[in-house]
Amino acid sequence: MTGVTKSVSRKPDGFVLIAAAISVFVAALIIYPLGWVIVDIFFTDWRFDTTPFEALAQEHGLGQLILNTVLAIGAASAIALVIGCTFAWLSERTDLGMPFLGKMLPVIPLLIPPIAGAIGWVLLAAPRAGFLNSWLSSLASLMGFGQTGPLLNIFSWPGLIFVYVIYLVPHVYLSVAAGLRNLDPSLEEAARISGARPLAILRDVTLPAVMPAVVSGGVLALITGFALFSVPLIVGGQGGIEVLSVRIVHAMIASYPPKTGVALLLGLAIIVLIGSSWMLQRAVLRGGRFATIGGRGMRSATVKLGGWRWPARIVMTSYLLISSVLPLVALAIVSVQPFWTANISFEHLTFKHYAALFSSNSLAWTGLRNSILLGVVGASLGMLIAAVISFYIARNRGSRLAGIIDGATKLPAAVSHLVIGIAFISTFAGAPFHLHGTLAILLMAYLVLYIPQASLTAGTALAQVGKELVEASLIAGASTGSTLMRVTLPLMMSGLAAGWTMLFVLTAGDITASAMLAGNRNPVSGFVILDLWTNGSFPPLAAFAMILTALLSTVVMVTLAWTWRRR
Amino acid sequence: MAADKPQLDIEALTKSFHRAKGQEVRAVDNVSLRMEMGDFVVLLGPSGCGKTTLLRCVAGLESPDSGSIALGGAEVYSSARRLEVPPERRNLGMVFQSYALWPHMTVAANIGYPLRMAGQCRADIDARVKRMLEMMRIEDLANQYPGQISGGQQQRVALARALARGDDMILFDEPLSNVDAKVREHLRLELLAMQRELGFAALYVTHDQEEAMSLATQVAVVADGAISQIGSPQEVYSNPKSLKVAKFIGSANQLDGIVTRGGSDLAVDTPLGRIRLPEAVLPYAEGGRVSLVSRPERWRIAKSRPETKEAWQGRVRAAAFLGAYNHYLVDLGKTELQVWQQGAQLMPIGSEIWCRVEPDSFVVFPAETPA
């Protein structure tokens, strides 16, 4: 017996050390502010402090607030689930024959930031000056119905839920469509052979088999809904429907000194809601048995829609029209009018709002420049960090440190963006960091907010690079660092590019963190939009929303075209 | 169902796929095939030959371009009549390569599904499912989910589901390719026994010729979208109609040569010298280029020179003990020969040996023109 096993000591690889350092730093950047804000708010001199709870008790209408939140987002998520599943099934499993629309449907909400869409719908369906109301009432009087009151009112419960639905459908659609695409088509073929008709197959086989994708799409819709701040601010605010996210941001920015304790406690309420959604997901999926990915890449026998084909096409096209085209058209019209009116006059067509926005040193122009800068730097840095972290985790799977880092990068997805915003203000704005009003605090916050999405895409991209390819490079004598640079990263490129695009769009169009962390000294596009909205100046607001939408769409289109060509 | 009608009748079926750049691939090229009740037809061919497409056309999972398909005397597809019955109304069973067991249904629910879709009452379904489970000897799995059982058991469940409705036509799409060799052999025998007992017509796709031989009443060798030869396994094996079939079915030694007249008999000049063949085997004119194909098990090797004239000296290049047979690779000058021979003693590599073969072991084809 030799008895003693000596562990082979390897020469520490320089790259592994750097990767570990980056990973630990990012984990700290996530964990430290969250821990600090909780200690800071709830503990004074290391004793539990009840002041925030007393302040919360002073807040009015808390029950109504939570009820509103749950009702609006619950209803919107349920509707989004039905629409998203139907569209996913139509484009993945039937002979609808509109591949372009199927591809575009999930991408479009990336192109139009929620705040622009919400404003667009305000312009369309506000009770007094909404275009649709004006057009519909002229139509009604033409048809001899006489003068009618406004038919549509966006500032209402149905209006709020409607705009929520538009921004929640894509999450459901993406999840369910991916589930359907990965489902082994022979499961459905076996049901056909067994004599099941298309609807029976959908009910007995397809839906149950992709249930995890359906449920996770629904939960994603719920979580996104709870965090969405722009839609309820713009649509709910006027309608007197207040939800949690709006109250939290107001507690931080609309009162001085900021009611951090109240905001944090309400933020914890959102975390509880998110947690309950996850519990719901686990409960639904518990003990269930679901299809694994077939992946034989076979074309599945499609369901023939027959007479339903054209109605289905019309419904999908009009959805696209309603969710994207109409609000954009409204924004475009208002942006070239002297003021917002339902009577469009072509003589008064003006580009002065655009010119004003671009005049040097205006808040809007600075904000846009900052957003582009932060978007480019944040997305590049974020994807690089995410790639290194996912590489580090994959190489050190099973180690405790790797586990902690993996958990930390997922944490921001579980904790609401609002809470992270609060934590960043209380940790970094004052002493000893004094980062208030700087671009640095925004960059750090964006990195933390979007690291879950970044590491998810990087992880997926890495998983697609075969393990053997990496091992072959190591066997060939390349160090870990050069393997990453020469083999892994080039192969991950198209996945990373998609991730970069997503990160850029999220960062440049961010409004939640920007509302709390940006100011006149460090304006970004989200802050500018809120500022214009508060001033009530609609044409400049519309012009700015148009510019932002054009910018984001261009970036998405360019990278999409680039990745498609590389394939 | 009329007794005089064939169970499956495929007439002049054609199906093409369009590849990128406008290229057209004929996956099924003017195929006709008839099957009676009790027939077990195996479509045998290399991957990409179109055998699976043909099977999926019968199932209704692919739409052919032209031709017709009738099941039990009733047309289910006809390009002339613009008729295409969807798969759910064709009343046939199918076993998929991936088994396609629904992961969210128990074994019993999977098997009972075709009956449920046929609108049978609960008691009937339960009774039938119970019988199927007994038949497959998997009674204890009734309430398990597919994810909890082994590959061989999943295969049995898939078969039970395909047979549950008692259809007369069952399709098999390489059903044994996902289980290991031992289980495969066992399941093959079970499937064979089940088919002979129940008497359904089976159309079976595989690329494994051993599987084809052991299951089929009729083997149909498929190449380039067409059936090259169809016949009993023995027929296809011993009398292949073309060099292609001969080389695809089983292992084959090929000798190219030129027909000459050697005295009274016809003979072929090969790299091994002149081989005399009976007139019946060699209906080719003098001077014609031919290929002689022989099966490895028809050859014999020995240490000492045999009595016959047709014997060649060579050297063992490789030798493998495979239980029932010893497999040898023998060098005869520049010619390489496969020989399968029974015997307890494996001749070592490098042995100088003598090979012989009966002249009637050769099947002769016109030589393939070099491309």
Coordinates of N, CA and C in Angstrom, one line a residue, chain A residues 184 186-198 200-201 203-206 208-209 287-292 296 298-301 304, chain B residues 17 56 59-63 86-89 92-94 96-105 113-114 116-118 145 148 161 165 173:
Chain A
D184 N -39.7 16.5 -30.0 CA -39.6 15.4 -31.0 C -40.9 15.3 -31.8
S186 N -42.0 13.1 -33.7 CA -42.6 11.8 -33.7 C -43.6 11.6 -32.6
L187 N -43.5 12.4 -31.5 CA -44.5 12.3 -30.5 C -45.9 12.6 -31.0
E188 N -45.9 13.7 -31.9 CA -47.2 14.1 -32.5 C -47.6 13.2 -33.6
E189 N -46.6 12.7 -34.3 CA -46.9 11.8 -35.4 C -47.5 10.5 -34.9
A190 N -47.0 10.0 -33.7 CA -47.5 8.8 -33.1 C -49.0 9.0 -32.7
A191 N -49.3 10.2 -32.3 CA -50.7 10.5 -31.9 C -51.6 10.5 -33.2
R192 N -51.1 11.0 -34.3 CA -51.9 11.1 -35.5 C -52.1 9.6 -36.0
I193 N -51.1 8.8 -36.0 CA -51.2 7.4 -36.4 C -52.3 6.7 -35.4
S194 N -52.3 7.2 -34.2 CA -53.3 6.6 -33.2 C -54.7 7.0 -33.5
G195 N -54.8 7.9 -34.5 CA -56.2 8.3 -34.8 C -56.7 9.6 -34.2
A196 N -55.7 10.4 -33.6 CA -56.1 11.6 -33.0 C -56.2 12.7 -34.0
R197 N -57.3 13.6 -33.9 CA -57.4 14.7 -34.8 C -56.5 15.9 -34.3
P198 N -56.3 16.9 -35.2 CA -55.3 17.9 -34.8 C -55.6 18.5 -33.4
A200 N -57.2 17.2 -30.9 CA -57.0 16.2 -29.8 C -55.5 16.1 -29.6
I201 N -54.7 16.2 -30.7 CA -53.2 16.1 -30.5 C -52.7 17.3 -29.7
R203 N -54.3 19.0 -27.5 CA -54.8 18.9 -26.1 C -54.0 17.7 -25.4
D204 N -53.9 16.6 -26.0 CA -53.4 15.4 -25.3 C -51.9 15.3 -25.4
V205 N -51.3 15.8 -26.4 CA -49.8 15.5 -26.6 C -49.0 16.8 -26.6
T206 N -49.3 17.7 -27.5 CA -48.4 18.9 -27.7 C -48.4 19.7 -26.4
P208 N -49.4 19.2 -23.2 CA -48.7 18.6 -22.0 C -47.2 18.4 -22.2
A209 N -46.8 18.1 -23.4 CA -45.4 17.8 -23.5 C -44.5 19.1 -23.4
G287 N -43.5 16.5 -10.2 CA -43.9 15.1 -10.5 C -44.3 14.9 -11.9
G288 N -44.3 16.0 -12.7 CA -44.7 15.8 -14.1 C -43.6 15.2 -14.9
R289 N -44.0 14.6 -16.0 CA -42.9 14.0 -16.9 C -43.1 14.7 -18.2
F290 N -42.0 15.2 -18.7 CA -42.1 16.0 -19.9 C -41.1 15.6 -21.0
A291 N -41.4 16.0 -22.2 CA -40.6 15.5 -23.3 C -39.2 16.1 -23.2
T292 N -38.3 15.2 -23.5 CA -36.9 15.7 -23.7 C -36.8 16.1 -25.1
R296 N -33.8 15.5 -33.6 CA -33.4 14.7 -34.8 C -33.5 15.6 -36.0
M298 N -35.9 16.7 -37.7 CA -36.8 16.3 -38.8 C -37.9 17.3 -39.0
R299 N -38.3 17.5 -40.2 CA -39.4 18.3 -40.5 C -40.7 17.6 -39.9
S300 N -41.5 18.3 -39.1 CA -42.6 17.7 -38.6 C -43.8 17.8 -39.6
A301 N -44.7 16.8 -39.6 CA -45.9 16.9 -40.4 C -46.7 18.1 -39.8
K304 N -52.7 21.1 -41.1 CA -53.3 21.9 -42.2 C -54.4 22.7 -41.6
Chain B
F17 N -37.9 15.6 -53.1 CA -37.6 16.7 -52.2 C -36.8 17.7 -52.9
R56 N -43.1 6.5 -44.6 CA -43.9 7.7 -44.1 C -45.0 8.1 -45.1
A59 N -47.7 5.8 -44.2 CA -48.4 6.3 -42.9 C -49.2 7.5 -43.1
G60 N -48.9 8.3 -44.2 CA -49.6 9.5 -44.4 C -48.9 10.7 -43.8
L61 N -47.7 10.5 -43.3 CA -46.9 11.6 -42.7 C -46.1 12.4 -43.7
E62 N -46.0 11.8 -44.9 CA -45.4 12.6 -46.1 C -46.5 12.5 -47.2
S63 N -46.5 13.6 -48.0 CA -47.4 13.6 -49.1 C -46.6 13.2 -50.4
P86 N -55.9 11.5 -44.3 CA -54.9 11.9 -43.3 C -54.5 10.7 -42.4
P87 N -53.3 10.7 -41.8 CA -52.8 9.6 -41.1 C -53.8 9.1 -40.0
E88 N -54.5 10.1 -39.4 CA -55.4 9.6 -38.3 C -56.6 8.8 -38.7
R89 N -56.8 8.8 -40.0 CA -58.0 7.9 -40.5 C -57.5 6.7 -41.3
L92 N -53.7 2.4 -39.1 CA -52.6 1.5 -39.0 C -51.7 1.8 -37.8
G93 N -50.9 0.9 -37.4 CA -50.0 1.1 -36.2 C -48.7 1.4 -36.7
M94 N -47.9 2.2 -35.8 CA -46.5 2.5 -36.2 C -45.6 2.5 -35.0
F96 N -42.0 4.0 -33.8 CA -41.1 5.0 -34.3 C -39.7 4.6 -33.8
Q97 N -38.7 5.2 -34.5 CA -37.3 5.0 -34.1 C -37.0 5.5 -32.7
S98 N -37.6 6.6 -32.4 CA -37.3 7.2 -31.0 C -38.4 6.7 -30.1
Y99 N -39.2 5.7 -30.5 CA -40.4 5.2 -29.7 C -41.5 6.2 -29.6
A100 N -41.2 7.5 -29.5 CA -42.3 8.5 -29.4 C -43.3 8.2 -28.3
L101 N -42.9 7.7 -27.2 CA -43.8 7.5 -26.1 C -44.1 8.9 -25.4
W102 N -45.3 9.1 -25.1 CA -45.7 10.4 -24.6 C -45.2 10.5 -23.1
P103 N -44.3 11.4 -22.8 CA -43.6 11.3 -21.5 C -44.6 11.7 -20.3
H104 N -45.7 12.3 -20.6 CA -46.6 12.7 -19.5 C -47.7 11.7 -19.3
M105 N -47.7 10.6 -20.1 CA -48.8 9.6 -19.9 C -48.1 8.3 -19.3
Y113 N -54.2 5.0 -25.7 CA -54.5 6.2 -26.5 C -55.2 5.9 -27.8
P114 N -54.7 5.0 -28.6 CA -55.3 4.8 -29.9 C -56.8 4.3 -29.7
R116 N -58.7 5.1 -27.1 CA -59.5 6.2 -26.7 C -59.9 7.1 -27.9
M117 N -58.9 7.3 -28.8 CA -59.2 8.1 -30.0 C -60.3 7.4 -30.9
A118 N -60.3 6.1 -30.8 CA -61.3 5.3 -31.6 C -62.7 5.4 -30.9
Y145 N -44.1 5.7 -15.8 CA -44.0 6.7 -16.9 C -42.8 6.3 -17.8
Q148 N -39.2 6.3 -16.7 CA -38.7 5.4 -15.6 C -38.4 4.0 -16.0
R161 N -48.5 -0.3 -28.1 CA -49.3 0.8 -28.5 C -49.7 0.7 -30.0
R165 N -54.8 -1.4 -31.2 CA -56.1 -1.3 -31.9 C -56.4 -2.5 -32.8
D173 N -40.3 1.9 -38.1 CA -39.3 2.7 -38.6 C -38.0 2.5 -37.8

